[in-house]
PDB file of C-alpha atoms in Angstrom:
ATOM      1  CA  MET W   1      48.422  89.511  88.932  1.00 35.00           C
ATOM      2  CA  THR W   2      52.074  90.366  88.667  1.00 39.00           C
ATOM      3  CA  GLN W   3      54.356  89.990  91.886  1.00 43.00           C
ATOM      4  CA  THR W   4      54.293  92.979  93.980  1.00 42.00           C
ATOM      5  CA  MET W   5      57.012  94.535  96.547  1.00 43.00           C
ATOM      6  CA  ASN W   6      54.159  94.476  99.263  1.00 46.00           C
ATOM      7  CA  THR W   7      51.690  91.374  99.404  1.00 47.00           C
ATOM      8  CA  ALA W   8      49.635  93.405 101.921  1.00 49.00           C
ATOM      9  CA  THR W   9      48.504  95.591  98.904  1.00 52.00           C
ATOM     10  CA  LYS W  10      44.946  96.107  98.978  1.00 58.00           C
ATOM     11  CA  ALA W  11      42.389  94.957  96.459  1.00 57.00           C
ATOM     12  CA  GLY W  12      42.020  97.563  93.782  1.00 57.00           C
ATOM     13  CA  GLU W  13      45.187  99.495  94.665  1.00 64.00           C
ATOM     14  CA  ALA W  14      47.649 100.123  92.041  1.00 65.00           C
ATOM     15  CA  VAL W  15      50.957  98.470  92.073  1.00 68.00           C
ATOM     16  CA  PHE W  16      53.951 101.028  91.820  1.00 80.00           C
ATOM     17  CA  MET W  17      56.786  98.563  90.739  1.00 83.00           C
ATOM     18  CA  THR W  18      57.149  94.885  89.958  1.00 88.00           C
ATOM     19  CA  ALA W  19      59.917  93.284  91.458  1.00 90.00           C
ATOM     20  CA  ASP W  20      61.364  92.726  87.776  1.00 91.00           C
ATOM     21  CA  ALA W  21      61.323  96.661  87.236  1.00 93.00           C
ATOM     22  CA  LEU W  22      63.010  97.187  90.407  1.00 93.00           C
ATOM     23  CA  LEU W  23      66.134  95.222  89.231  1.00 94.00           C
ATOM     24  CA  LYS W  24      65.703  96.771  86.029  1.00 96.00           C
ATOM     25  CA  TYR W  25      66.200 100.347  87.847  1.00 95.00           C
ATOM     26  CA  TRP W  26      68.888  99.070  90.031  1.00 95.00           C
ATOM     27  CA  GLN W  27      70.837  97.724  87.416  1.00 96.00           C
ATOM     28  CA  GLY W  28      70.579 100.936  85.367  1.00 95.00           C
ATOM     29  CA  HIS W  29      71.897 102.552  88.469  1.00 96.00           C
ATOM     30  CA  ARG W  30      74.915  99.786  88.295  1.00 96.00           C
ATOM     31  CA  GLY W  31      75.558 100.590  84.700  1.00 95.00           C
ATOM     32  CA  LEU W  32      76.123 104.109  85.399  1.00 97.00           C
ATOM     33  CA  THR W  33      78.235 103.572  88.498  1.00 97.00           C
ATOM     34  CA  ARG W  34      80.356 101.459  86.297  1.00 97.00           C
ATOM     35  CA  ARG W  35      80.544 104.320  83.780  1.00 97.00           C
ATOM     36  CA  VAL W  36      81.766 106.710  86.819  1.00 98.00           C
ATOM     37  CA  ILE W  37      84.500 104.095  87.746  1.00 97.00           C
ATOM     38  CA  ALA W  38      85.745 103.921  84.354  1.00 97.00           C
ATOM     39  CA  ALA W  39      86.051 107.499  84.058  1.00 98.00           C
ATOM     40  CA  PHE W  40      88.615 107.684  86.647  1.00 98.00           C
ATOM     41  CA  PRO W  41      92.354 107.739  85.872  1.00 97.00           C
ATOM     42  CA  GLU W  42      94.018 104.597  87.558  1.00 94.00           C
ATOM     43  CA  LYS W  43      95.877 106.023  90.009  1.00 95.00           C
ATOM     44  CA  GLU W  44      93.191 108.578  91.202  1.00 97.00           C
ATOM     45  CA  LEU W  45      90.551 105.819  91.534  1.00 97.00           C
ATOM     46  CA  PHE W  46      92.269 104.417  94.556  1.00 95.00           C
ATOM     47  CA  GLU W  47      94.367 107.464  95.837  1.00 95.00           C
ATOM     48  CA  PHE W  48      92.239 110.754  95.332  1.00 97.00           C
ATOM     49  CA  THR W  49      90.207 111.836  98.165  1.00 96.00           C
ATOM     50  CA  ILE W  50      88.638 114.936  99.449  1.00 95.00           C
ATOM     51  CA  GLY W  51      87.790 116.373 103.049  1.00 92.00           C
ATOM     52  CA  GLY W  52      88.750 112.974 104.830  1.00 93.00           C
ATOM     53  CA  MET W  53      86.443 110.866 102.505  1.00 94.00           C
ATOM     54  CA  ARG W  54      87.500 107.341 101.033  1.00 94.00           C
ATOM     55  CA  SER W  55      88.802 106.926  97.640  1.00 96.00           C
ATOM     56  CA  PHE W  56      86.113 106.206  94.877  1.00 96.00           C
ATOM     57  CA  GLY W  57      87.840 102.659  94.565  1.00 95.00           C
ATOM     58  CA  ALA W  58      87.227 101.868  98.248  1.00 94.00           C
ATOM     59  CA  MET W  59      83.614 103.095  98.071  1.00 95.00           C
ATOM     60  CA  ALA W  60      83.179 100.974  94.918  1.00 95.00           C
ATOM     61  CA  GLN W  61      84.524  98.136  96.740  1.00 93.00           C
ATOM     62  CA  GLU W  62      81.931  98.947  99.370  1.00 93.00           C
ATOM     63  CA  LEU W  63      79.107  98.591  97.105  1.00 95.00           C
ATOM     64  CA  LEU W  64      80.233  95.469  95.787  1.00 95.00           C
ATOM     65  CA  ALA W  65      80.435  94.028  99.012  1.00 93.00           C
ATOM     66  CA  ILE W  66      76.683  94.983  99.938  1.00 94.00           C
ATOM     67  CA  ALA W  67      74.696  94.246  96.673  1.00 94.00           C
ATOM     68  CA  VAL W  68      75.292  90.748  95.783  1.00 94.00           C
ATOM     69  CA  PRO W  69      76.203  89.559  99.396  1.00 94.00           C
ATOM     70  CA  GLY W  70      73.128  91.381 100.735  1.00 94.00           C
ATOM     71  CA  ILE W  71      70.823  89.465  98.190  1.00 95.00           C
ATOM     72  CA  ARG W  72      72.426  86.109  98.706  1.00 93.00           C
ATOM     73  CA  GLU W  73      72.024  86.684 102.428  1.00 92.00           C
ATOM     74  CA  MET W  74      68.083  87.251 101.733  1.00 92.00           C
ATOM     75  CA  VAL W  75      68.107  84.054  99.744  1.00 93.00           C
ATOM     76  CA  GLU W  76      69.873  81.541 101.881  1.00 91.00           C
ATOM     77  CA  GLY W  77      68.960  83.244 105.061  1.00 86.00           C
ATOM     78  CA  GLN W  78      72.364  82.942 106.491  1.00 84.00           C
ATOM     79  CA  GLU W  79      74.128  86.062 108.004  1.00 83.00           C
ATOM     80  CA  GLU W  80      77.650  87.085 106.841  1.00 81.00           C
ATOM     81  CA  PRO W  81      79.696  89.637 108.170  1.00 79.00           C
ATOM     82  CA  LEU W  82      80.123  92.847 105.787  1.00 80.00           C
ATOM     83  CA  ASN W  83      83.426  92.269 104.008  1.00 77.00           C
ATOM     84  CA  GLU W  84      84.469  95.785 102.237  1.00 77.00           C
ATOM     85  CA  THR W  85      87.906  94.282 100.690  1.00 73.00           C
ATOM     86  CA  VAL W  86      86.467  92.651  97.867  1.00 69.00           C
ATOM     87  CA  ALA W  87      89.144  93.479  95.149  1.00 64.00           C
ATOM     88  CA  SER W  88      92.145  91.472  95.246  1.00 65.00           C
ATOM     89  CA  ASP W  89      94.399  94.087  93.574  1.00 75.00           C
ATOM     90  CA  GLN W  90      93.845  97.845  93.285  1.00 81.00           C
ATOM     91  CA  SER W  91      93.821  98.307  89.517  1.00 91.00           C
ATOM     92  CA  LYS W  92      90.651  99.671  87.789  1.00 94.00           C
ATOM     93  CA  ALA W  93      90.572  96.802  85.350  1.00 95.00           C
ATOM     94  CA  SER W  94      90.296  94.371  88.397  1.00 93.00           C
ATOM     95  CA  LEU W  95      87.701  96.579  90.012  1.00 94.00           C
ATOM     96  CA  LEU W  96      85.671  96.831  86.691  1.00 96.00           C
ATOM     97  CA  GLN W  97      85.778  92.913  86.130  1.00 95.00           C
ATOM     98  CA  LEU W  98      84.443  92.310  89.602  1.00 94.00           C
ATOM     99  CA  TRP W  99      81.806  95.032  88.849  1.00 95.00           C
ATOM    100  CA  ASP W 100      80.761  92.878  85.854  1.00 96.00           C
ATOM    101  CA  GLU W 101      80.863  89.776  87.488  1.00 95.00           C
ATOM    102  CA  HIS W 102      78.645  91.219  90.475  1.00 94.00           C
ATOM    103  CA  THR W 103      76.165  92.534  87.880  1.00 95.00           C
ATOM    104  CA  GLU W 104      75.569  89.178  86.426  1.00 96.00           C
ATOM    105  CA  ALA W 105      75.417  87.500  89.929  1.00 96.00           C
ATOM    106  CA  LEU W 106      72.941  90.060  90.940  1.00 96.00           C
ATOM    107  CA  ASP W 107      70.522  88.898  88.175  1.00 96.00           C
ATOM    108  CA  ALA W 108      71.249  85.337  89.249  1.00 96.00           C
ATOM    109  CA  TRP W 109      70.518  85.812  93.013  1.00 95.00           C
ATOM    110  CA  TRP W 110      67.415  88.020  92.021  1.00 95.00           C
ATOM    111  CA  GLU W 111      65.885  85.131  90.433  1.00 93.00           C
ATOM    112  CA  LYS W 112      66.014  82.992  93.572  1.00 93.00           C
ATOM    113  CA  LEU W 113      64.810  85.918  95.686  1.00 90.00           C
ATOM    114  CA  PRO W 114      61.377  85.280  97.552  1.00 81.00           C
ATOM    115  CA  LYS W 115      59.844  88.470  95.942  1.00 72.00           C
ATOM    116  CA  HIS W 116      56.306  87.816  97.106  1.00 72.00           C
ATOM    117  CA  ASP W 117      57.345  88.657 100.588  1.00 82.00           C
ATOM    118  CA  PHE W 118      59.560  91.754 100.457  1.00 87.00           C
ATOM    119  CA  GLN W 119      58.151  92.627 103.920  1.00 88.00           C
ATOM    120  CA  THR W 120      59.819  89.774 105.634  1.00 87.00           C
ATOM    121  CA  LYS W 121      61.917  91.030 108.681  1.00 91.00           C
ATOM    122  CA  ILE W 122      65.783  90.428 107.954  1.00 89.00           C
ATOM    123  CA  LYS W 123      68.961  91.423 109.818  1.00 89.00           C
ATOM    124  CA  SER W 124      71.483  92.539 106.927  1.00 89.00           C
ATOM    125  CA  PHE W 125      74.939  91.476 107.693  1.00 88.00           C
ATOM    126  CA  GLY W 126      74.286  90.577 111.294  1.00 83.00           C
ATOM    127  CA  ALA W 127      73.765  93.929 112.180  1.00 85.00           C
ATOM    128  CA  TYR W 128      70.993  96.126 110.273  1.00 87.00           C
ATOM    129  CA  GLU W 129      67.460  95.304 111.070  1.00 91.00           C
ATOM    130  CA  GLY W 130      64.698  95.974 108.770  1.00 93.00           C
ATOM    131  CA  THR W 131      62.775  94.327 106.008  1.00 93.00           C
ATOM    132  CA  MET W 132      64.128  92.822 102.661  1.00 93.00           C
ATOM    133  CA  GLN W 133      62.424  95.950 100.827  1.00 92.00           C
ATOM    134  CA  SER W 134      64.088  98.364 103.104  1.00 94.00           C
ATOM    135  CA  ALA W 135      67.347  96.714 102.744  1.00 95.00           C
ATOM    136  CA  ILE W 136      67.278  96.752  99.097  1.00 95.00           C
ATOM    137  CA  MET W 137      66.133 100.180  98.873  1.00 95.00           C
ATOM    138  CA  TYR W 138      69.156 101.014 101.097  1.00 95.00           C
ATOM    139  CA  PHE W 139      71.459  99.141  98.753  1.00 95.00           C
ATOM    140  CA  ILE W 140      70.384 101.274  95.888  1.00 96.00           C
ATOM    141  CA  ALA W 141      70.413 104.630  97.619  1.00 96.00           C
ATOM    142  CA  ASN W 142      73.938 103.995  99.102  1.00 95.00           C
ATOM    143  CA  GLU W 143      74.942 103.243  95.564  1.00 97.00           C
ATOM    144  CA  ILE W 144      73.578 106.454  94.401  1.00 96.00           C
ATOM    145  CA  HIS W 145      75.113 108.398  97.494  1.00 96.00           C
ATOM    146  CA  HIS W 146      78.744 106.945  96.680  1.00 96.00           C
ATOM    147  CA  ARG W 147      78.460 107.923  93.093  1.00 97.00           C
ATOM    148  CA  GLY W 148      77.509 111.144  93.815  1.00 96.00           C
ATOM    149  CA  GLN W 149      80.708 111.489  95.765  1.00 97.00           C
ATOM    150  CA  GLY W 150      82.664 110.119  92.741  1.00 97.00           C
ATOM    151  CA  TYR W 151      80.870 113.025  90.545  1.00 97.00           C
ATOM    152  CA  VAL W 152      82.462 115.426  93.148  1.00 97.00           C
ATOM    153  CA  TYR W 153      85.813 113.621  92.730  1.00 98.00           C
ATOM    154  CA  LEU W 154      86.086 113.680  88.968  1.00 98.00           C
ATOM    155  CA  ARG W 155      84.712 117.452  88.822  1.00 97.00           C
ATOM    156  CA  ALA W 156      87.691 118.225  91.163  1.00 97.00           C
ATOM    157  CA  LEU W 157      90.068 116.273  88.727  1.00 98.00           C
ATOM    158  CA  GLY W 158      88.731 118.230  85.877  1.00 97.00           C
ATOM    159  CA  ILE W 159      86.889 115.288  84.397  1.00 98.00           C
ATOM    160  CA  THR W 160      83.090 115.519  83.321  1.00 96.00           C
ATOM    161  CA  PRO W 161      81.370 112.724  84.655  1.00 94.00           C
ATOM    162  CA  PRO W 162      78.840 110.623  82.995  1.00 90.00           C
ATOM    163  CA  ASN W 163      75.190 112.392  82.688  1.00 84.00           C
ATOM    164  CA  PHE W 164      73.508 110.985  85.971  1.00 84.00           C
ATOM    165  CA  TRP W 165      69.976 110.784  84.398  1.00 82.00           C
ATOM    166  CA  GLU W 166      71.465 108.129  81.898  1.00 80.00           C
ATOM    167  CA  HIS W 167      70.853 105.079  84.088  1.00 76.00           C
TER     168      HIS W 167
END
């Protein structure tokens, strides 16, 4: 039987999604978020805001601070504080390079993840209690949420964002 997201699945119950399918889904979203980052003009990526929200560059750094460090924390079992200052400089090229590096790192850490037990209780970043599954689903939902904010920014700048369904 393929590995499932829930080891407590009852016999004969259909599996909704395998761990590998979940990673593919997430990486599809990461690819779309990368295209949103790339759509921003350099200056506006780090300076444009609406209604007191952070720049999309700052939001993208948060996403970088969560995905790979969060999965690494699950693999190693050691808490690490959330550090949202990931990029060494505020340039689009640097942010995109980090995004690509983290995308590859996510695949590597995912392979080490104990996928047979997604219901294991954890505390992400020393503060957020839940299960491995709930943390991963939060990581993905948080990315989608912030990408939506990026879409609003792009539209306000007169830029057509990438199609949201192409992930």
